[in-house]
PDB file of C-alpha atoms in Angstrom:
ATOM      1  CA  ALA A 112    -191.877  60.448 -19.825  1.00  0.00           C
ATOM      2  CA  GLN A 113    -188.926  62.569 -20.384  1.00  0.00           C
ATOM      3  CA  LYS A 114    -185.565  60.771 -22.042  1.00  0.00           C
ATOM      4  CA  ILE A 115    -182.641  61.925 -24.045  1.00  0.00           C
ATOM      5  CA  THR A 116    -181.393  59.505 -26.542  1.00  0.00           C
ATOM      6  CA  GLN A 117    -177.951  59.522 -28.057  1.00  0.00           C
ATOM      7  CA  THR A 118    -177.966  56.152 -30.301  1.00  0.00           C
ATOM      8  CA  GLN A 119    -173.847  56.607 -31.464  1.00  0.00           C
ATOM      9  CA  PRO A 120    -172.112  55.076 -29.256  1.00  0.00           C
ATOM     10  CA  GLY A 121    -169.053  55.392 -30.758  1.00  0.00           C
ATOM     11  CA  MET A 122    -167.790  57.779 -34.058  1.00  0.00           C
ATOM     12  CA  PHE A 123    -165.055  57.684 -36.181  1.00  0.00           C
ATOM     13  CA  VAL A 124    -164.144  61.220 -38.812  1.00  0.00           C
ATOM     14  CA  GLN A 125    -160.962  62.914 -40.103  1.00  0.00           C
ATOM     15  CA  GLU A 126    -159.168  65.023 -38.800  1.00  0.00           C
ATOM     16  CA  LYS A 127    -160.548  68.670 -40.355  1.00  0.00           C
ATOM     17  CA  GLU A 128    -163.394  67.204 -41.072  1.00  0.00           C
ATOM     18  CA  ALA A 129    -166.844  68.132 -39.605  1.00  0.00           C
ATOM     19  CA  VAL A 130    -169.211  65.957 -37.603  1.00  0.00           C
ATOM     20  CA  THR A 131    -172.874  65.232 -36.207  1.00  0.00           C
ATOM     21  CA  LEU A 132    -173.691  63.744 -33.220  1.00  0.00           C
ATOM     22  CA  ASP A 133    -177.205  63.342 -32.595  1.00  0.00           C
ATOM     23  CA  CYS A 134    -178.977  63.842 -29.060  1.00  0.00           C
ATOM     24  CA  THR A 135    -182.740  63.077 -29.616  1.00  0.00           C
ATOM     25  CA  TYR A 136    -185.485  64.401 -26.988  1.00  0.00           C
ATOM     26  CA  ASP A 137    -188.990  63.042 -25.693  1.00  0.00           C
ATOM     27  CA  THR A 138    -190.789  65.591 -23.446  1.00  0.00           C
ATOM     28  CA  SER A 139    -194.188  67.107 -23.719  1.00  0.00           C
ATOM     29  CA  ASP A 140    -192.878  70.950 -22.062  1.00  0.00           C
ATOM     30  CA  GLN A 141    -192.867  73.522 -24.080  1.00  0.00           C
ATOM     31  CA  SER A 142    -189.718  74.695 -21.849  1.00  0.00           C
ATOM     32  CA  TYR A 143    -186.416  73.510 -21.197  1.00  0.00           C
ATOM     33  CA  GLY A 144    -182.840  73.761 -21.414  1.00  0.00           C
ATOM     34  CA  LEU A 145    -180.652  71.635 -23.656  1.00  0.00           C
ATOM     35  CA  PHE A 146    -176.976  71.245 -22.844  1.00  0.00           C
ATOM     36  CA  TRP A 147    -173.747  69.820 -24.563  1.00  0.00           C
ATOM     37  CA  TYR A 148    -171.000  68.732 -23.027  1.00  0.00           C
ATOM     38  CA  LYS A 149    -167.545  66.959 -23.535  1.00  0.00           C
ATOM     39  CA  GLN A 150    -165.349  64.743 -21.532  1.00  0.00           C
ATOM     40  CA  PRO A 151    -161.825  64.252 -22.660  1.00  0.00           C
ATOM     41  CA  SER A 152    -160.364  60.471 -21.406  1.00  0.00           C
ATOM     42  CA  SER A 153    -158.788  62.157 -18.572  1.00  0.00           C
ATOM     43  CA  GLY A 154    -162.214  62.460 -17.170  1.00  0.00           C
ATOM     44  CA  GLU A 155    -163.124  65.916 -16.521  1.00  0.00           C
ATOM     45  CA  MET A 156    -167.012  67.115 -18.175  1.00  0.00           C
ATOM     46  CA  ILE A 157    -166.860  70.688 -19.505  1.00  0.00           C
ATOM     47  CA  PHE A 158    -169.537  72.844 -20.767  1.00  0.00           C
ATOM     48  CA  LEU A 159    -169.433  73.259 -24.495  1.00  0.00           C
ATOM     49  CA  ILE A 160    -173.044  74.608 -25.091  1.00  0.00           C
ATOM     50  CA  TYR A 161    -176.438  75.728 -24.457  1.00  0.00           C
ATOM     51  CA  GLN A 162    -179.496  75.985 -26.088  1.00  0.00           C
ATOM     52  CA  GLY A 163    -183.022  77.122 -24.934  1.00  0.00           C
ATOM     53  CA  SER A 164    -186.621  75.505 -26.508  1.00  0.00           C
ATOM     54  CA  TYR A 165    -187.254  79.388 -27.506  1.00  0.00           C
ATOM     55  CA  ASP A 166    -184.308  80.422 -29.346  1.00  0.00           C
ATOM     56  CA  GLU A 167    -184.848  80.719 -32.652  1.00  0.00           C
ATOM     57  CA  GLN A 168    -181.167  80.588 -34.375  1.00  0.00           C
ATOM     58  CA  ASN A 169    -179.431  77.523 -33.228  1.00  0.00           C
ATOM     59  CA  ALA A 170    -176.466  78.220 -30.943  1.00  0.00           C
ATOM     60  CA  THR A 171    -172.813  78.364 -32.194  1.00  0.00           C
ATOM     61  CA  GLU A 172    -169.775  78.397 -29.576  1.00  0.00           C
ATOM     62  CA  GLY A 173    -166.466  78.632 -31.825  1.00  0.00           C
ATOM     63  CA  ARG A 174    -165.683  75.597 -33.817  1.00  0.00           C
ATOM     64  CA  TYR A 175    -169.394  73.901 -31.881  1.00  0.00           C
ATOM     65  CA  SER A 176    -172.689  74.489 -33.403  1.00  0.00           C
ATOM     66  CA  LEU A 177    -176.223  73.033 -32.251  1.00  0.00           C
ATOM     67  CA  ASN A 178    -178.556  71.659 -35.205  1.00  0.00           C
ATOM     68  CA  PHE A 179    -182.069  72.050 -32.974  1.00  0.00           C
ATOM     69  CA  GLN A 180    -185.143  70.839 -34.440  1.00  0.00           C
ATOM     70  CA  LYS A 181    -188.251  71.372 -32.339  1.00  0.00           C
ATOM     71  CA  ALA A 182    -190.524  70.106 -33.991  1.00  0.00           C
ATOM     72  CA  ARG A 183    -188.071  66.695 -34.601  1.00  0.00           C
ATOM     73  CA  LYS A 184    -187.226  67.011 -31.453  1.00  0.00           C
ATOM     74  CA  SER A 185    -183.189  66.858 -31.750  1.00  0.00           C
ATOM     75  CA  ALA A 186    -180.183  69.158 -30.693  1.00  0.00           C
ATOM     76  CA  ASN A 187    -177.468  67.351 -32.969  1.00  0.00           C
ATOM     77  CA  LEU A 188    -173.843  68.906 -32.100  1.00  0.00           C
ATOM     78  CA  VAL A 189    -172.189  69.355 -34.976  1.00  0.00           C
ATOM     79  CA  ILE A 190    -168.319  70.109 -34.683  1.00  0.00           C
ATOM     80  CA  SER A 191    -166.754  71.455 -37.799  1.00  0.00           C
ATOM     81  CA  ALA A 192    -162.621  71.178 -38.902  1.00  0.00           C
ATOM     82  CA  SER A 193    -162.589  68.273 -36.323  1.00  0.00           C
ATOM     83  CA  GLN A 194    -159.438  68.761 -34.267  1.00  0.00           C
ATOM     84  CA  LEU A 195    -157.700  65.216 -32.573  1.00  0.00           C
ATOM     85  CA  GLY A 196    -157.871  66.421 -29.112  1.00  0.00           C
ATOM     86  CA  ASP A 197    -161.520  66.624 -29.967  1.00  0.00           C
ATOM     87  CA  SER A 198    -161.118  62.901 -29.394  1.00  0.00           C
ATOM     88  CA  ALA A 199    -163.498  62.282 -26.469  1.00  0.00           C
ATOM     89  CA  MET A 200    -167.156  61.095 -25.230  1.00  0.00           C
ATOM     90  CA  TYR A 201    -169.803  63.810 -25.548  1.00  0.00           C
ATOM     91  CA  PHE A 202    -173.379  63.773 -23.480  1.00  0.00           C
ATOM     92  CA  CYS A 203    -176.121  65.682 -24.359  1.00  0.00           C
ATOM     93  CA  ALA A 204    -178.507  66.887 -21.334  1.00  0.00           C
ATOM     94  CA  MET A 205    -181.529  68.398 -20.703  1.00  0.00           C
ATOM     95  CA  LYS A 206    -183.258  70.945 -18.153  1.00  0.00           C
ATOM     96  CA  PHE A 207    -186.780  71.810 -17.541  1.00  0.00           C
ATOM     97  CA  SER A 208    -188.221  75.265 -16.191  1.00  0.00           C
ATOM     98  CA  GLY A 209    -188.909  74.847 -12.674  1.00  0.00           C
ATOM     99  CA  THR A 210    -186.675  72.311 -11.812  1.00  0.00           C
ATOM    100  CA  TYR A 211    -183.168  71.849 -11.039  1.00  0.00           C
ATOM    101  CA  LYS A 212    -182.775  67.959 -12.374  1.00  0.00           C
ATOM    102  CA  TYR A 213    -180.690  67.540 -15.584  1.00  0.00           C
ATOM    103  CA  ILE A 214    -181.485  64.499 -17.712  1.00  0.00           C
ATOM    104  CA  PHE A 215    -178.092  63.149 -19.052  1.00  0.00           C
ATOM    105  CA  GLY A 216    -177.985  60.790 -22.345  1.00  0.00           C
ATOM    106  CA  THR A 217    -175.316  57.747 -22.363  1.00  0.00           C
ATOM    107  CA  GLY A 218    -173.165  59.236 -24.462  1.00  0.00           C
ATOM    108  CA  THR A 219    -171.503  58.888 -27.911  1.00  0.00           C
ATOM    109  CA  ARG A 220    -167.660  58.329 -27.874  1.00  0.00           C
ATOM    110  CA  LEU A 221    -165.415  60.795 -30.873  1.00  0.00           C
ATOM    111  CA  LYS A 222    -162.173  59.409 -31.955  1.00  0.00           C
ATOM    112  CA  VAL A 223    -160.409  61.768 -34.454  1.00  0.00           C
ATOM    113  CA  LEU A 224    -158.289  60.396 -36.754  1.00  0.00           C
ATOM    114  CA  ALA A 225    -155.251  61.731 -38.264  1.00  0.00           C
TER     115      ALA A 225
ATOM    116  CA  ASP B  55    -157.113  77.534 -10.740  1.00  0.00           C
ATOM    117  CA  ALA B  56    -159.727  75.662 -11.452  1.00  0.00           C
ATOM    118  CA  ASP B  57    -163.307  77.102 -10.201  1.00  0.00           C
ATOM    119  CA  VAL B  58    -164.808  73.549  -8.867  1.00  0.00           C
ATOM    120  CA  THR B  59    -162.110  71.466  -6.705  1.00  0.00           C
ATOM    121  CA  GLN B  60    -162.161  68.002  -5.773  1.00  0.00           C
ATOM    122  CA  THR B  61    -160.354  66.038  -3.246  1.00  0.00           C
ATOM    123  CA  PRO B  62    -158.637  63.737  -3.530  1.00  0.00           C
ATOM    124  CA  ARG B  63    -158.475  62.981  -7.122  1.00  0.00           C
ATOM    125  CA  ASN B  64    -157.782  59.104  -7.078  1.00  0.00           C
ATOM    126  CA  ARG B  65    -158.575  56.876  -4.369  1.00  0.00           C
ATOM    127  CA  ILE B  66    -158.451  53.448  -3.268  1.00  0.00           C
ATOM    128  CA  THR B  67    -160.315  51.891  -0.627  1.00  0.00           C
ATOM    129  CA  LYS B  68    -160.891  48.647   1.407  1.00  0.00           C
ATOM    130  CA  THR B  69    -164.543  47.639   1.977  1.00  0.00           C
ATOM    131  CA  GLY B  70    -165.597  48.430   5.217  1.00  0.00           C
ATOM    132  CA  LYS B  71    -163.665  51.959   5.151  1.00  0.00           C
ATOM    133  CA  ARG B  72    -164.840  55.327   5.786  1.00  0.00           C
ATOM    134  CA  ILE B  73    -164.207  57.742   3.418  1.00  0.00           C
ATOM    135  CA  MET B  74    -164.926  61.252   2.474  1.00  0.00           C
ATOM    136  CA  LEU B  75    -164.831  62.907  -0.833  1.00  0.00           C
ATOM    137  CA  GLU B  76    -164.466  66.864  -0.954  1.00  0.00           C
ATOM    138  CA  CYS B  77    -165.748  69.549  -3.154  1.00  0.00           C
ATOM    139  CA  SER B  78    -165.003  73.550  -3.579  1.00  0.00           C
ATOM    140  CA  GLN B  79    -166.178  76.019  -5.640  1.00  0.00           C
ATOM    141  CA  THR B  80    -164.951  79.838  -5.708  1.00  0.00           C
ATOM    142  CA  LYS B  81    -167.777  80.432  -8.841  1.00  0.00           C
ATOM    143  CA  GLY B  82    -169.805  81.970  -6.479  1.00  0.00           C
ATOM    144  CA  HIS B  83    -173.148  79.594  -6.976  1.00  0.00           C
ATOM    145  CA  ASP B  84    -175.482  78.330  -4.656  1.00  0.00           C
ATOM    146  CA  ARG B  85    -176.571  75.304  -5.994  1.00  0.00           C
ATOM    147  CA  MET B  86    -174.221  71.320  -5.567  1.00  0.00           C
ATOM    148  CA  TYR B  87    -174.667  68.129  -6.800  1.00  0.00           C
ATOM    149  CA  TRP B  88    -172.695  65.220  -5.905  1.00  0.00           C
ATOM    150  CA  TYR B  89    -172.674  62.468  -8.991  1.00  0.00           C
ATOM    151  CA  ARG B  90    -171.327  59.019  -9.788  1.00  0.00           C
ATOM    152  CA  GLN B  91    -170.400  57.772 -13.568  1.00  0.00           C
ATOM    153  CA  ASP B  92    -170.065  54.168 -14.004  1.00  0.00           C
ATOM    154  CA  PRO B  93    -169.815  52.549 -17.821  1.00  0.00           C
ATOM    155  CA  GLY B  94    -172.762  52.414 -19.425  1.00  0.00           C
ATOM    156  CA  LEU B  95    -174.478  54.422 -17.018  1.00  0.00           C
ATOM    157  CA  GLY B  96    -174.501  57.350 -17.464  1.00  0.00           C
ATOM    158  CA  LEU B  97    -174.812  60.433 -14.272  1.00  0.00           C
ATOM    159  CA  ARG B  98    -177.218  59.499 -11.859  1.00  0.00           C
ATOM    160  CA  LEU B  99    -177.433  61.835  -9.358  1.00  0.00           C
ATOM    161  CA  ILE B 100    -176.289  60.950  -5.684  1.00  0.00           C
ATOM    162  CA  TYR B 101    -177.827  64.279  -3.556  1.00  0.00           C
ATOM    163  CA  TYR B 102    -178.324  67.418  -4.008  1.00  0.00           C
ATOM    164  CA  SER B 103    -178.031  70.821  -1.866  1.00  0.00           C
ATOM    165  CA  PHE B 104    -180.008  74.324  -2.893  1.00  0.00           C
ATOM    166  CA  ASP B 105    -178.088  75.791   0.238  1.00  0.00           C
ATOM    167  CA  VAL B 106    -176.530  75.101   3.271  1.00  0.00           C
ATOM    168  CA  LYS B 107    -179.732  74.303   4.524  1.00  0.00           C
ATOM    169  CA  ASP B 108    -181.286  72.561   2.092  1.00  0.00           C
ATOM    170  CA  ILE B 109    -179.801  69.211   1.414  1.00  0.00           C
ATOM    171  CA  ASN B 110    -181.710  66.342  -0.635  1.00  0.00           C
ATOM    172  CA  LYS B 111    -181.387  62.553  -1.436  1.00  0.00           C
ATOM    173  CA  GLY B 112    -180.950  62.271  -5.523  1.00  0.00           C
ATOM    174  CA  GLU B 113    -181.531  59.236  -7.397  1.00  0.00           C
ATOM    175  CA  ILE B 114    -179.342  56.570  -5.819  1.00  0.00           C
ATOM    176  CA  SER B 115    -178.405  58.273  -1.999  1.00  0.00           C
ATOM    177  CA  ASP B 116    -178.552  54.682   0.019  1.00  0.00           C
ATOM    178  CA  GLY B 117    -174.848  54.103   1.217  1.00  0.00           C
ATOM    179  CA  TYR B 118    -173.855  58.249   0.948  1.00  0.00           C
ATOM    180  CA  SER B 119    -173.972  61.155   3.204  1.00  0.00           C
ATOM    181  CA  VAL B 120    -173.122  64.562   2.866  1.00  0.00           C
ATOM    182  CA  SER B 121    -172.637  67.997   4.562  1.00  0.00           C
ATOM    183  CA  ARG B 122    -172.585  71.375   2.749  1.00  0.00           C
ATOM    184  CA  GLN B 123    -170.250  73.436   5.545  1.00  0.00           C
ATOM    185  CA  ALA B 124    -170.279  76.304   3.590  1.00  0.00           C
ATOM    186  CA  GLN B 125    -171.652  77.680   0.246  1.00  0.00           C
ATOM    187  CA  ALA B 126    -169.018  77.022  -1.565  1.00  0.00           C
ATOM    188  CA  LYS B 127    -168.436  73.404   0.387  1.00  0.00           C
ATOM    189  CA  PHE B 128    -170.168  70.685  -0.372  1.00  0.00           C
ATOM    190  CA  SER B 129    -168.276  67.319   0.497  1.00  0.00           C
ATOM    191  CA  LEU B 130    -169.655  63.411   0.269  1.00  0.00           C
ATOM    192  CA  SER B 131    -169.310  60.776   2.378  1.00  0.00           C
ATOM    193  CA  LEU B 132    -169.258  56.878   2.120  1.00  0.00           C
ATOM    194  CA  GLU B 133    -169.829  54.722   5.351  1.00  0.00           C
ATOM    195  CA  SER B 134    -168.903  51.396   5.040  1.00  0.00           C
ATOM    196  CA  ALA B 135    -167.411  51.259   1.491  1.00  0.00           C
ATOM    197  CA  ILE B 136    -168.285  48.702  -0.788  1.00  0.00           C
ATOM    198  CA  PRO B 137    -167.217  47.536  -4.275  1.00  0.00           C
ATOM    199  CA  ASN B 138    -169.927  48.462  -5.956  1.00  0.00           C
ATOM    200  CA  GLN B 139    -169.174  51.934  -4.963  1.00  0.00           C
ATOM    201  CA  THR B 140    -166.255  52.036  -7.180  1.00  0.00           C
ATOM    202  CA  ALA B 141    -166.828  54.597 -10.031  1.00  0.00           C
ATOM    203  CA  LEU B 142    -166.488  58.212 -11.261  1.00  0.00           C
ATOM    204  CA  TYR B 143    -167.320  60.814  -8.420  1.00  0.00           C
ATOM    205  CA  PHE B 144    -168.332  64.350  -9.930  1.00  0.00           C
ATOM    206  CA  CYS B 145    -169.076  67.362  -7.909  1.00  0.00           C
ATOM    207  CA  ALA B 146    -170.873  70.040  -9.885  1.00  0.00           C
ATOM    208  CA  THR B 147    -172.201  73.789  -9.447  1.00  0.00           C
ATOM    209  CA  SER B 148    -175.103  75.879 -10.499  1.00  0.00           C
ATOM    210  CA  ASP B 149    -176.245  79.004 -10.173  1.00  0.00           C
ATOM    211  CA  SER B 150    -180.264  78.851  -9.652  1.00  0.00           C
ATOM    212  CA  GLY B 151    -181.211  82.596 -10.928  1.00  0.00           C
ATOM    213  CA  GLN B 152    -180.357  81.289 -14.516  1.00  0.00           C
ATOM    214  CA  GLY B 153    -183.658  79.857 -15.563  1.00  0.00           C
ATOM    215  CA  LEU B 154    -183.102  77.715 -18.058  1.00  0.00           C
ATOM    216  CA  GLN B 155    -180.121  78.222 -19.016  1.00  0.00           C
ATOM    217  CA  GLU B 156    -178.745  77.075 -15.529  1.00  0.00           C
ATOM    218  CA  THR B 157    -175.485  75.411 -16.576  1.00  0.00           C
ATOM    219  CA  GLN B 158    -173.954  72.855 -14.047  1.00  0.00           C
ATOM    220  CA  TYR B 159    -170.133  73.607 -13.751  1.00  0.00           C
ATOM    221  CA  PHE B 160    -168.334  69.825 -13.159  1.00  0.00           C
ATOM    222  CA  GLY B 161    -165.412  69.673 -11.518  1.00  0.00           C
ATOM    223  CA  PRO B 162    -162.215  67.282 -12.160  1.00  0.00           C
ATOM    224  CA  GLY B 163    -163.815  63.937 -10.877  1.00  0.00           C
ATOM    225  CA  THR B 164    -162.383  61.524  -8.220  1.00  0.00           C
ATOM    226  CA  ARG B 165    -161.778  58.006  -9.274  1.00  0.00           C
ATOM    227  CA  LEU B 166    -162.705  56.245  -6.045  1.00  0.00           C
ATOM    228  CA  LEU B 167    -161.204  52.606  -6.094  1.00  0.00           C
ATOM    229  CA  VAL B 168    -163.470  49.831  -3.754  1.00  0.00           C
ATOM    230  CA  LEU B 169    -161.341  46.717  -3.402  1.00  0.00           C
TER     231      LEU B 169
END
């Protein structure tokens, strides 16, 4: 069965430090895309970063990078130099080749401490 | 201006009332989706539409209906609202031409409370 797991319901990080949010997935497909979204307390879902299963290099977008380990089926989000505005829920999601469907994890709530 | 807009942003209604949530997009995407989000349950797909004439049920469509009035507009109706439909509702869009990188872009959400 295809499944996304985010094992950390909540995390704290000190401002200016780096933090890693875990995401593991279960699939036998070889072709898939992985996405991370941020949901601040205001509620909107903001797309952060994408990684394709065939991409050899880890994706980066500004302070966000994706630590993709295909053999371990993990796609962890790394936020460098945390800021207070990074406090939010973070969702990992997955899409498979030939389908419209996204599978979402249950999210990790990150709190950045001043 | 936001690429995906939803109206209203907040709504309080009573059990049994019919309500409509509206979504518009300026991204030119062909695919549109309605999700609901409940605490601890993540996002669940209600309906999706690949184009104006192609509308499909998602995993939790009971009690809901949709209309794709144009490529840019997709509305969700609750025919007779009930309290367990209290949730945060999202509209999303995507471009089917992007393959695996087909990213879903979300509207700001509508908070619905059914009393």
